[in-house]
CSV table of C-alpha atoms in Angstrom, one decimal:
chain,number,residue,atom,x,y,z
P,15,UNK,CA,0.0,0.0,0.0
P,16,UNK,CA,2.8,2.4,0.9
P,17,UNK,CA,6.3,1.7,-0.4
P,18,UNK,CA,9.4,3.9,0.3
P,19,UNK,CA,12.4,3.2,-2.0
P,20,UNK,CA,15.7,4.8,-1.0
P,21,UNK,CA,14.2,8.1,0.0
P,22,UNK,CA,16.6,10.9,0.8
P,23,UNK,CA,15.7,14.2,2.2
P,24,UNK,CA,17.8,17.1,3.6
P,25,UNK,CA,17.3,20.6,4.9
P,26,UNK,CA,20.3,22.3,3.2
P,27,UNK,CA,23.4,20.3,4.3
P,28,UNK,CA,21.6,18.5,7.1
P,29,UNK,CA,20.2,15.1,6.1
P,30,UNK,CA,16.8,14.2,7.7
P,31,UNK,CA,16.1,11.0,5.8
P,32,UNK,CA,18.8,8.7,4.6
P,33,UNK,CA,18.0,6.0,2.0
P,34,UNK,CA,14.8,5.1,3.7
P,35,UNK,CA,13.1,1.9,2.3
P,36,UNK,CA,10.0,0.6,3.8
P,37,UNK,CA,6.9,-1.3,2.8
P,38,UNK,CA,3.5,-1.1,4.5
P,39,UNK,CA,1.0,-3.6,3.3
P,40,UNK,CA,-2.8,-3.1,3.1
P,41,UNK,CA,-4.4,-3.5,6.5
P,42,UNK,CA,-1.1,-3.3,8.2
P,43,UNK,CA,-0.4,-1.2,11.3
P,44,UNK,CA,3.2,0.1,11.5
P,45,UNK,CA,4.4,2.0,14.5
P,46,UNK,CA,7.4,4.3,13.9
P,47,UNK,CA,9.4,5.1,17.0
P,48,UNK,CA,12.8,6.6,17.8
P,49,UNK,CA,14.4,9.5,19.6
P,50,UNK,CA,13.2,13.0,18.8
P,51,UNK,CA,14.8,14.5,15.7
P,52,UNK,CA,15.3,11.0,14.2
P,53,UNK,CA,13.0,11.9,11.2
P,54,UNK,CA,9.9,10.0,12.2
P,55,UNK,CA,7.4,12.9,11.6
P,56,UNK,CA,9.2,13.9,8.4
P,57,UNK,CA,8.9,10.4,7.2
P,58,UNK,CA,5.1,10.2,7.5
P,59,UNK,CA,4.6,13.7,6.2
P,60,UNK,CA,6.4,12.6,3.0
P,61,UNK,CA,3.6,10.1,2.4
P,62,UNK,CA,1.0,12.7,1.8
P,63,UNK,CA,3.4,15.2,0.1
P,64,UNK,CA,3.3,17.7,3.0
P,65,UNK,CA,7.1,17.4,3.0
P,66,UNK,CA,9.1,17.2,-0.3
P,67,UNK,CA,12.1,14.9,-0.6
P,68,UNK,CA,15.1,15.1,-2.9
P,69,UNK,CA,15.5,11.6,-4.2
P,70,UNK,CA,14.0,8.1,-4.2
P,71,UNK,CA,10.3,7.3,-4.6
P,72,UNK,CA,7.3,6.7,-2.5
P,73,UNK,CA,4.4,4.8,-3.8
P,74,UNK,CA,0.9,5.1,-2.2
P,75,UNK,CA,-1.5,2.7,-3.9
P,76,UNK,CA,-1.3,3.6,-7.6
P,77,UNK,CA,0.3,7.0,-7.0
P,78,UNK,CA,4.0,7.5,-7.3
P,79,UNK,CA,5.7,10.4,-5.6
P,80,UNK,CA,9.1,11.5,-6.7
P,81,UNK,CA,10.2,12.6,-10.1
P,82,UNK,CA,7.9,14.3,-12.4
P,83,UNK,CA,4.5,15.9,-11.8
P,84,UNK,CA,2.1,14.8,-9.1
P,85,UNK,CA,-1.4,15.7,-8.2
P,86,UNK,CA,-0.8,16.1,-4.5
P,87,UNK,CA,-4.5,16.8,-3.9
P,88,UNK,CA,-5.7,13.6,-5.4
P,89,UNK,CA,-3.3,11.7,-3.2
P,90,UNK,CA,-4.2,13.5,0.0
P,91,UNK,CA,-7.9,12.7,-0.6
P,92,UNK,CA,-7.0,9.1,-0.1
P,93,UNK,CA,-4.6,9.6,2.9
P,94,UNK,CA,-6.0,10.8,6.2
P,95,UNK,CA,-3.7,12.5,8.7
P,96,UNK,CA,-3.9,13.2,12.4
P,97,UNK,CA,-1.6,15.8,13.9
P,98,UNK,CA,0.2,16.1,17.3
P,99,UNK,CA,-1.6,19.4,18.0
P,100,UNK,CA,-5.0,18.3,16.6
P,101,UNK,CA,-5.3,21.3,14.3
P,102,UNK,CA,-9.0,21.5,14.4
P,103,UNK,CA,-10.2,24.7,12.8
P,104,UNK,CA,-10.8,26.9,15.9
P,105,UNK,CA,-13.3,29.2,14.2
P,106,UNK,CA,-15.7,26.4,13.1
P,107,UNK,CA,-17.8,24.2,15.3
P,108,UNK,CA,-17.3,20.4,15.4
P,109,UNK,CA,-19.9,19.6,12.7
P,110,UNK,CA,-18.4,22.3,10.4
P,111,UNK,CA,-14.9,20.9,11.1
P,112,UNK,CA,-16.0,17.5,9.9
P,113,UNK,CA,-17.9,18.8,6.8
P,114,UNK,CA,-15.6,21.4,5.4
P,115,UNK,CA,-13.3,19.1,3.3
P,116,UNK,CA,-16.2,16.8,2.5
P,117,UNK,CA,-18.0,19.8,0.9
P,118,UNK,CA,-15.1,21.6,-0.7
P,119,UNK,CA,-13.0,18.5,-1.8
P,120,UNK,CA,-15.4,15.7,-2.3
P,121,UNK,CA,-18.3,18.1,-3.3
P,122,UNK,CA,-20.7,16.2,-1.1
P,123,UNK,CA,-24.1,17.8,-0.4
P,124,UNK,CA,-24.6,19.4,3.0
P,125,UNK,CA,-27.0,16.6,4.1
P,126,UNK,CA,-24.7,13.8,2.9
P,127,UNK,CA,-21.7,15.4,4.6
P,128,UNK,CA,-23.6,15.9,7.9
P,129,UNK,CA,-24.9,12.4,7.8
P,130,UNK,CA,-21.4,11.0,7.4
P,131,UNK,CA,-20.1,13.4,10.1
P,132,UNK,CA,-22.8,12.3,12.6
P,133,UNK,CA,-22.0,8.6,12.0
P,134,UNK,CA,-18.4,9.3,12.7
P,135,UNK,CA,-19.2,11.4,15.8
P,136,UNK,CA,-21.2,8.5,17.1
P,137,UNK,CA,-18.3,6.2,16.5
P,138,UNK,CA,-15.8,8.4,18.5
P,139,UNK,CA,-18.5,8.9,21.2
P,140,UNK,CA,-18.9,12.6,20.7
P,141,UNK,CA,-22.3,13.0,19.0
P,142,UNK,CA,-23.5,15.5,21.6
P,143,UNK,CA,-20.6,17.8,20.9
P,144,UNK,CA,-21.5,18.5,17.3
P,145,UNK,CA,-22.2,22.2,17.8
P,146,UNK,CA,-19.3,22.8,20.3
P,147,UNK,CA,-16.2,24.9,19.3
P,148,UNK,CA,-12.9,23.1,19.6
P,149,UNK,CA,-11.8,25.4,22.4
P,150,UNK,CA,-14.7,24.1,24.5
P,151,UNK,CA,-13.4,20.5,24.3
P,152,UNK,CA,-10.7,18.7,26.2
P,153,UNK,CA,-7.5,17.7,24.3
P,154,UNK,CA,-8.6,14.0,24.1
P,155,UNK,CA,-12.0,15.0,22.7
P,156,UNK,CA,-10.3,17.3,20.2
P,157,UNK,CA,-8.0,14.5,19.0
P,158,UNK,CA,-11.0,12.1,18.6
P,159,UNK,CA,-12.8,14.8,16.6
P,160,UNK,CA,-9.6,15.2,14.5
P,161,UNK,CA,-9.6,11.5,13.8
P,162,UNK,CA,-13.3,11.6,12.8
P,163,UNK,CA,-12.5,14.6,10.5
P,164,UNK,CA,-9.8,12.6,8.7
P,165,UNK,CA,-12.1,9.5,8.4
P,166,UNK,CA,-14.9,11.7,6.9
P,167,UNK,CA,-13.1,11.6,3.6
P,168,UNK,CA,-13.1,7.8,3.6
P,169,UNK,CA,-9.3,7.4,3.3
P,170,UNK,CA,-7.5,4.2,2.4
P,171,UNK,CA,-4.6,5.0,4.7
P,172,UNK,CA,-4.3,6.9,8.0
P,173,UNK,CA,-1.2,8.7,9.2
P,174,UNK,CA,-0.8,9.6,12.9
P,175,UNK,CA,1.9,12.0,13.9
P,176,UNK,CA,2.4,11.7,17.6
P,177,UNK,CA,-1.3,11.8,18.2
P,178,UNK,CA,-1.1,11.5,22.0
P,179,UNK,CA,2.1,13.5,22.9
P,180,UNK,CA,0.2,16.8,23.4
P,181,UNK,CA,-2.3,15.1,25.7
P,182,UNK,CA,-2.6,15.0,29.5
P,183,UNK,CA,-1.9,11.4,30.6
P,184,UNK,CA,-5.5,10.7,31.6
P,185,UNK,CA,-6.7,11.4,28.1
P,186,UNK,CA,-4.3,9.3,26.2
P,187,UNK,CA,-6.3,6.1,26.4
P,188,UNK,CA,-9.5,7.5,25.0
P,189,UNK,CA,-7.6,8.4,21.8
P,190,UNK,CA,-5.7,5.1,21.7
P,191,UNK,CA,-9.0,3.2,22.1
P,192,UNK,CA,-10.3,4.9,18.9
P,193,UNK,CA,-7.1,4.1,17.1
P,194,UNK,CA,-7.2,0.5,18.2
P,195,UNK,CA,-10.7,0.0,17.0
P,196,UNK,CA,-9.7,1.5,13.7
P,197,UNK,CA,-6.8,-0.9,13.4
P,198,UNK,CA,-9.0,-3.9,14.2
P,199,UNK,CA,-11.3,-2.9,11.3
P,200,UNK,CA,-8.4,-3.3,9.0
P,201,UNK,CA,-7.4,0.3,8.3
P,202,UNK,CA,-3.8,0.7,7.0
P,203,UNK,CA,-2.0,2.8,9.5
P,204,UNK,CA,1.4,4.5,10.0
P,205,UNK,CA,1.7,5.7,13.6
P,206,UNK,CA,4.5,7.8,15.0
P,207,UNK,CA,4.3,7.4,18.7
P,208,UNK,CA,6.1,6.8,22.0
P,209,UNK,CA,3.2,4.7,23.3
P,210,UNK,CA,5.0,1.4,23.5
P,211,UNK,CA,2.0,-0.3,25.1
P,212,UNK,CA,-0.1,0.6,22.0
P,213,UNK,CA,2.6,-0.6,19.7
P,214,UNK,CA,2.9,-3.9,21.5
P,215,UNK,CA,-0.9,-4.5,21.5
P,216,UNK,CA,-1.9,-3.2,18.1
P,217,UNK,CA,1.1,-2.9,15.7
P,218,UNK,CA,2.0,-5.6,13.2
P,219,UNK,CA,5.4,-4.1,12.8
P,220,UNK,CA,7.7,-1.7,14.6
P,221,UNK,CA,10.1,0.6,12.8
P,222,UNK,CA,12.9,2.2,14.8
P,223,UNK,CA,14.6,5.3,13.4
P,224,UNK,CA,17.7,7.2,14.3
P,225,UNK,CA,19.4,10.1,12.6
P,226,UNK,CA,17.1,9.8,9.6
P,227,UNK,CA,17.7,6.1,8.9
P,228,UNK,CA,15.7,3.0,9.7
P,229,UNK,CA,17.7,1.0,12.2
P,230,UNK,CA,15.2,-1.7,12.9
P,231,UNK,CA,12.1,-2.9,11.0
P,232,UNK,CA,10.7,-6.1,12.5
P,233,UNK,CA,7.5,-7.8,13.6
P,234,UNK,CA,6.1,-6.5,16.9
P,235,UNK,CA,6.7,-9.7,18.9
P,236,UNK,CA,10.3,-9.8,17.8
P,237,UNK,CA,10.8,-6.1,18.7
P,238,UNK,CA,9.4,-6.5,22.2
P,239,UNK,CA,10.0,-10.2,22.8
P,240,UNK,CA,13.5,-10.7,21.7
P,241,UNK,CA,15.4,-7.5,22.4
P,242,UNK,CA,18.7,-9.3,22.4
P,243,UNK,CA,18.5,-9.4,18.6
P,244,UNK,CA,18.1,-5.7,18.2
P,245,UNK,CA,20.8,-3.2,17.6
P,246,UNK,CA,22.5,-1.5,20.6
P,247,UNK,CA,20.8,1.8,19.8
P,248,UNK,CA,17.3,0.3,19.7
P,249,UNK,CA,18.0,-1.5,23.0
P,250,UNK,CA,19.0,1.7,24.6
P,251,UNK,CA,15.9,3.4,23.3
P,252,UNK,CA,13.6,0.6,24.6
P,253,UNK,CA,15.2,0.6,28.0
P,254,UNK,CA,14.4,4.3,28.3
P,255,UNK,CA,10.8,4.2,27.1
P,256,UNK,CA,9.6,0.9,28.6
P,257,UNK,CA,8.6,0.8,32.2
P,258,UNK,CA,11.0,-1.3,34.4
R,14,UNK,CA,-23.7,78.4,21.4
R,15,UNK,CA,-25.1,80.6,18.7
R,16,UNK,CA,-21.8,80.9,17.0
R,17,UNK,CA,-21.6,77.1,16.7
R,18,UNK,CA,-25.2,76.8,15.5
R,19,UNK,CA,-24.6,79.5,12.8
R,20,UNK,CA,-21.6,77.6,11.6
R,21,UNK,CA,-23.2,74.1,11.8
R,22,UNK,CA,-23.2,73.7,8.0
R,23,UNK,CA,-19.6,74.7,7.7
R,24,UNK,CA,-18.6,72.2,10.4
R,25,UNK,CA,-20.7,69.5,8.9
R,26,UNK,CA,-19.0,70.0,5.5
R,27,UNK,CA,-15.6,69.5,7.3
R,28,UNK,CA,-16.9,66.4,9.0
R,29,UNK,CA,-18.1,65.0,5.7
R,30,UNK,CA,-14.7,65.6,4.2
R,31,UNK,CA,-13.0,63.9,7.1
R,32,UNK,CA,-15.3,60.9,7.0
R,33,UNK,CA,-15.1,60.6,3.2
R,34,UNK,CA,-11.3,60.7,3.2
R,35,UNK,CA,-11.3,58.0,6.0
R,36,UNK,CA,-13.7,55.7,4.1
R,37,UNK,CA,-11.7,56.0,0.9
R,38,UNK,CA,-8.4,55.7,2.7
R,39,UNK,CA,-9.5,52.5,4.5
R,40,UNK,CA,-11.1,50.8,1.5
R,41,UNK,CA,-8.4,51.9,-1.0
R,42,UNK,CA,-5.6,51.2,1.6
R,43,UNK,CA,-7.0,47.8,2.4
R,44,UNK,CA,-7.3,46.8,-1.3
R,45,UNK,CA,-3.8,47.9,-2.2
R,46,UNK,CA,-2.5,46.6,1.1
R,47,UNK,CA,-4.0,43.2,0.5
R,48,UNK,CA,-2.4,43.2,-3.0
R,49,UNK,CA,1.0,44.1,-1.4
R,50,UNK,CA,0.6,41.3,1.2
R,51,UNK,CA,-0.3,38.8,-1.6
R,52,UNK,CA,2.8,40.0,-3.6
R,53,UNK,CA,4.9,39.4,-0.5
R,54,UNK,CA,3.4,35.9,0.1
R,55,UNK,CA,3.3,34.6,-3.5
R,56,UNK,CA,5.7,37.0,-5.4
R,57,UNK,CA,8.9,35.2,-4.5
R,58,UNK,CA,12.0,37.1,-3.5
R,59,UNK,CA,11.6,39.9,-6.0
R,60,UNK,CA,8.0,40.5,-4.9
R,61,UNK,CA,9.0,40.6,-1.3
R,62,UNK,CA,11.8,43.1,-2.0
R,63,UNK,CA,9.4,45.4,-3.8
R,64,UNK,CA,7.0,45.4,-0.9
R,65,UNK,CA,9.8,45.9,1.6
R,66,UNK,CA,11.0,49.0,-0.3
R,67,UNK,CA,7.4,50.3,-0.6
R,68,UNK,CA,6.6,49.8,3.1
R,69,UNK,CA,10.0,51.4,4.1
R,70,UNK,CA,9.4,54.4,1.8
R,71,UNK,CA,6.0,55.2,3.3
R,72,UNK,CA,6.7,54.4,6.9
R,73,UNK,CA,9.8,56.5,7.1
R,74,UNK,CA,8.2,59.8,6.4
R,75,UNK,CA,5.4,61.6,8.2
R,76,UNK,CA,1.9,61.5,6.6
R,77,UNK,CA,1.8,65.3,6.4
R,78,UNK,CA,4.9,65.2,4.1
R,79,UNK,CA,3.3,62.6,1.9
R,80,UNK,CA,0.2,64.7,1.5
R,81,UNK,CA,2.2,67.8,0.7
R,82,UNK,CA,4.4,65.9,-1.7
R,83,UNK,CA,1.6,64.3,-3.7
R,84,UNK,CA,-0.1,67.7,-4.0
R,85,UNK,CA,2.9,68.8,-6.2
R,86,UNK,CA,3.7,65.3,-7.6
R,87,UNK,CA,0.4,64.1,-9.0
R,88,UNK,CA,-0.1,67.2,-11.3
R,89,UNK,CA,3.5,66.8,-12.5
R,90,UNK,CA,3.0,63.2,-13.5
R,91,UNK,CA,-0.4,63.7,-15.1
R,92,UNK,CA,0.5,67.1,-16.7
R,93,UNK,CA,-2.6,68.8,-15.4
R,94,UNK,CA,-3.8,70.0,-12.0
R,95,UNK,CA,-6.0,67.5,-10.2
R,96,UNK,CA,-7.0,69.5,-7.1
R,97,UNK,CA,-6.2,69.2,-3.5
R,98,UNK,CA,-8.9,66.5,-2.7
R,99,UNK,CA,-7.8,64.0,-5.4
R,100,UNK,CA,-4.1,64.4,-4.5
R,101,UNK,CA,-5.0,63.9,-0.8
R,102,UNK,CA,-6.9,60.8,-1.6
R,103,UNK,CA,-3.9,59.3,-3.5
R,104,UNK,CA,-1.6,60.2,-0.6
R,105,UNK,CA,-3.9,58.6,2.0
R,106,UNK,CA,-4.4,55.4,0.0
R,107,UNK,CA,-0.8,54.9,-0.8
R,108,UNK,CA,0.3,55.7,2.8
R,109,UNK,CA,-2.4,53.5,4.5
R,110,UNK,CA,-1.6,50.6,2.1
R,111,UNK,CA,1.9,50.4,3.6
R,112,UNK,CA,0.5,49.9,7.1
R,113,UNK,CA,-2.3,47.6,6.0
R,114,UNK,CA,0.1,45.3,4.2
R,115,UNK,CA,2.1,44.9,7.4
R,116,UNK,CA,-1.1,44.3,9.5
R,117,UNK,CA,-2.2,41.6,7.1
R,118,UNK,CA,1.2,40.0,7.1
R,119,UNK,CA,1.1,39.9,10.9
R,120,UNK,CA,-2.4,38.5,10.9
R,121,UNK,CA,-1.5,35.7,8.5
R,122,UNK,CA,1.6,35.0,10.6
R,123,UNK,CA,-0.5,34.7,13.7
R,124,UNK,CA,-2.3,31.6,12.3
R,125,UNK,CA,-0.4,28.5,13.2
R,126,UNK,CA,1.3,26.8,10.1
R,127,UNK,CA,-0.3,23.5,11.2
R,128,UNK,CA,-3.7,24.9,10.2
R,129,UNK,CA,-2.6,25.3,6.6
R,130,UNK,CA,-1.1,21.7,6.7
R,131,UNK,CA,-4.3,20.3,8.2
R,132,UNK,CA,-6.4,21.8,5.4
R,133,UNK,CA,-3.9,20.7,2.7
R,134,UNK,CA,-3.8,17.2,4.2
R,135,UNK,CA,-7.6,17.0,3.7
R,136,UNK,CA,-7.0,17.5,0.0
R,137,UNK,CA,-8.0,21.2,-0.1
R,138,UNK,CA,-6.2,23.5,-2.6
R,139,UNK,CA,-4.0,26.2,-1.2
R,140,UNK,CA,-6.6,28.8,-2.2
R,141,UNK,CA,-9.4,27.0,-0.5
R,142,UNK,CA,-7.3,26.5,2.6
R,143,UNK,CA,-6.6,30.3,2.7
R,144,UNK,CA,-10.2,31.1,2.1
R,145,UNK,CA,-11.9,28.7,4.5
R,146,UNK,CA,-9.3,28.1,7.2
R,147,UNK,CA,-6.5,30.7,7.4
R,148,UNK,CA,-8.0,34.0,6.3
R,149,UNK,CA,-11.1,33.8,8.6
R,150,UNK,CA,-8.7,33.3,11.6
R,151,UNK,CA,-6.3,36.0,10.4
R,152,UNK,CA,-9.2,38.4,9.9
R,153,UNK,CA,-10.4,38.0,13.4
R,154,UNK,CA,-6.9,38.6,14.8
R,155,UNK,CA,-6.6,41.7,12.6
R,156,UNK,CA,-9.9,43.4,13.4
R,157,UNK,CA,-8.8,45.3,16.5
R,158,UNK,CA,-5.7,46.6,14.7
R,159,UNK,CA,-7.8,47.5,11.6
R,160,UNK,CA,-10.1,49.5,14.0
R,161,UNK,CA,-7.2,51.4,15.6
R,162,UNK,CA,-5.7,52.1,12.2
R,163,UNK,CA,-9.1,53.5,10.9
R,164,UNK,CA,-9.5,55.7,14.0
R,165,UNK,CA,-5.9,57.1,13.6
R,166,UNK,CA,-6.6,57.7,9.9
R,167,UNK,CA,-9.8,59.6,10.8
R,168,UNK,CA,-7.8,61.8,13.2
R,169,UNK,CA,-5.0,62.2,10.6
R,170,UNK,CA,-7.4,63.7,8.1
R,171,UNK,CA,-6.8,66.9,9.9
R,172,UNK,CA,-3.4,67.1,8.2
R,173,UNK,CA,-5.1,68.0,4.9
R,174,UNK,CA,-5.0,71.6,6.1
R,175,UNK,CA,-1.5,71.8,4.5
R,176,UNK,CA,-3.2,71.6,1.0
R,177,UNK,CA,-5.9,74.1,2.1
R,178,UNK,CA,-8.7,71.6,2.5
R,179,UNK,CA,-11.1,72.1,5.3
R,180,UNK,CA,-11.5,68.9,7.2
R,181,UNK,CA,-13.5,68.8,10.4
R,182,UNK,CA,-10.8,70.0,12.8
R,183,UNK,CA,-9.6,72.7,10.4
R,184,UNK,CA,-13.2,73.9,10.1
R,185,UNK,CA,-13.6,73.9,13.9
R,186,UNK,CA,-10.4,76.0,14.3
R,187,UNK,CA,-11.6,78.5,11.8
R,188,UNK,CA,-15.0,78.8,13.6
R,189,UNK,CA,-13.3,79.0,17.0
R,190,UNK,CA,-11.1,81.9,15.9
R,191,UNK,CA,-13.7,83.7,13.9
R,192,UNK,CA,-16.3,83.6,16.7
R,193,UNK,CA,-13.8,83.9,19.5
R,194,UNK,CA,-15.3,80.8,21.1
R,195,UNK,CA,-12.3,78.6,21.6
R,196,UNK,CA,-13.5,76.5,24.6
R,197,UNK,CA,-16.9,75.6,23.3
R,198,UNK,CA,-15.8,74.9,19.7
R,199,UNK,CA,-13.0,72.6,20.8
R,200,UNK,CA,-15.2,70.9,23.3
R,201,UNK,CA,-17.6,70.2,20.5
R,202,UNK,CA,-14.8,68.9,18.3
R,203,UNK,CA,-13.7,66.6,21.1
R,204,UNK,CA,-17.3,65.3,21.5
R,205,UNK,CA,-17.5,64.6,17.8
R,206,UNK,CA,-14.3,62.6,17.7
R,207,UNK,CA,-15.5,60.5,20.7
R,208,UNK,CA,-18.8,59.8,19.0
R,209,UNK,CA,-17.2,58.7,15.8
R,210,UNK,CA,-14.7,56.5,17.7
R,211,UNK,CA,-17.6,55.0,19.7
R,212,UNK,CA,-19.6,54.3,16.6
R,213,UNK,CA,-16.7,52.6,14.8
R,214,UNK,CA,-15.9,50.5,17.9
R,215,UNK,CA,-19.5,49.4,18.1
R,216,UNK,CA,-19.6,48.5,14.4
R,217,UNK,CA,-16.4,46.4,14.7
R,218,UNK,CA,-17.7,44.6,17.8
R,219,UNK,CA,-20.9,43.7,15.9
R,220,UNK,CA,-18.9,42.5,12.9
R,221,UNK,CA,-16.7,40.4,15.1
R,222,UNK,CA,-19.7,38.7,16.7
R,223,UNK,CA,-21.4,38.0,13.3
R,224,UNK,CA,-18.2,36.9,11.5
R,225,UNK,CA,-18.5,33.3,10.2
């Protein structure tokens, strides 16, 4: 579903992605972890063309990113994204947040868009908040709305960029629960996160990055169950983020 | 009181000139200022440099000098006299545009870049993202500064006395001296400025509440 082939990216002289190759199959959940500044967020922002890269190719379904022209908008329609800081539109209420792209991008009628939005609000358990403004919601509620907003466009792939790192600890689980349910339904997901509990329970594979390169890419049970096989750097990282 | 009453028409004419110049200055300055801000955003390095020079040129000199200058400049460029009012209008619009372009730039910068990314990530075009997501937020952030700028502009219309136009304050000064009623006339002038400011503030507050 998503294939990275020798992707390189740099800001000026500073490399941020080095020869990244990675394959995410349909229905697979891949957790990307690693120390901050290792290029995880940049990696998933390349998938929906929010970040340009200098060489290599990324394939998303039929679409090839890299050389030549690309209709970024057509690609983004099929790839949903959830951000660390939610990025709900603060001047619009919850219903309008969920309907804006449905109306402007997919050209759905108001009633069709609202129907889809209501179903998704039910699913994330926030139907009663449809006329609230984002500022009136807790962080966890905002992030669940943001997930619903991305799902409203019926994406084939969902990208999560540290979806719980801006949340108070007691709100982390409500967001992870929604993500877990989504994974169980077979959504293809790339998740940048430090939530190793979520990775262990939900991910099919774990990718560990450092300094812009993929250091480990292995099945979840290998990553957590057999740490002796991992590189020194991945072991050091795990010993820091896992509870003792 | 009689002196003021007798000169009411003269004062009203002055007030009309001040309000007219303010409205034209705000609308013209806002239009040109938006164009300058767009040039800075989308015009690349060269566009940005042009706007920088423009803003610098108009911000460095006092408005009174700009008014005076255009009074002599515009006829030279056009080859025929255009009158004090037309040249004052040109001076106000060009001067205000420099300030508005900076206000708009600040307003756009106040919207988190993540908002643009969120809209783009949903497949919206850059234009749609600006129109539905970024500009409405920027506009709200800019409203109080727009109001201040309009009020300052209204007060600054008094500077057109240098090209012999009779704005409200100039008219009041003439009446005050002619009738020898300095205190009453300037009290009235004060009152009028307060009323205009109050009306503008109320209008902006209403707009902010009903903004989408």
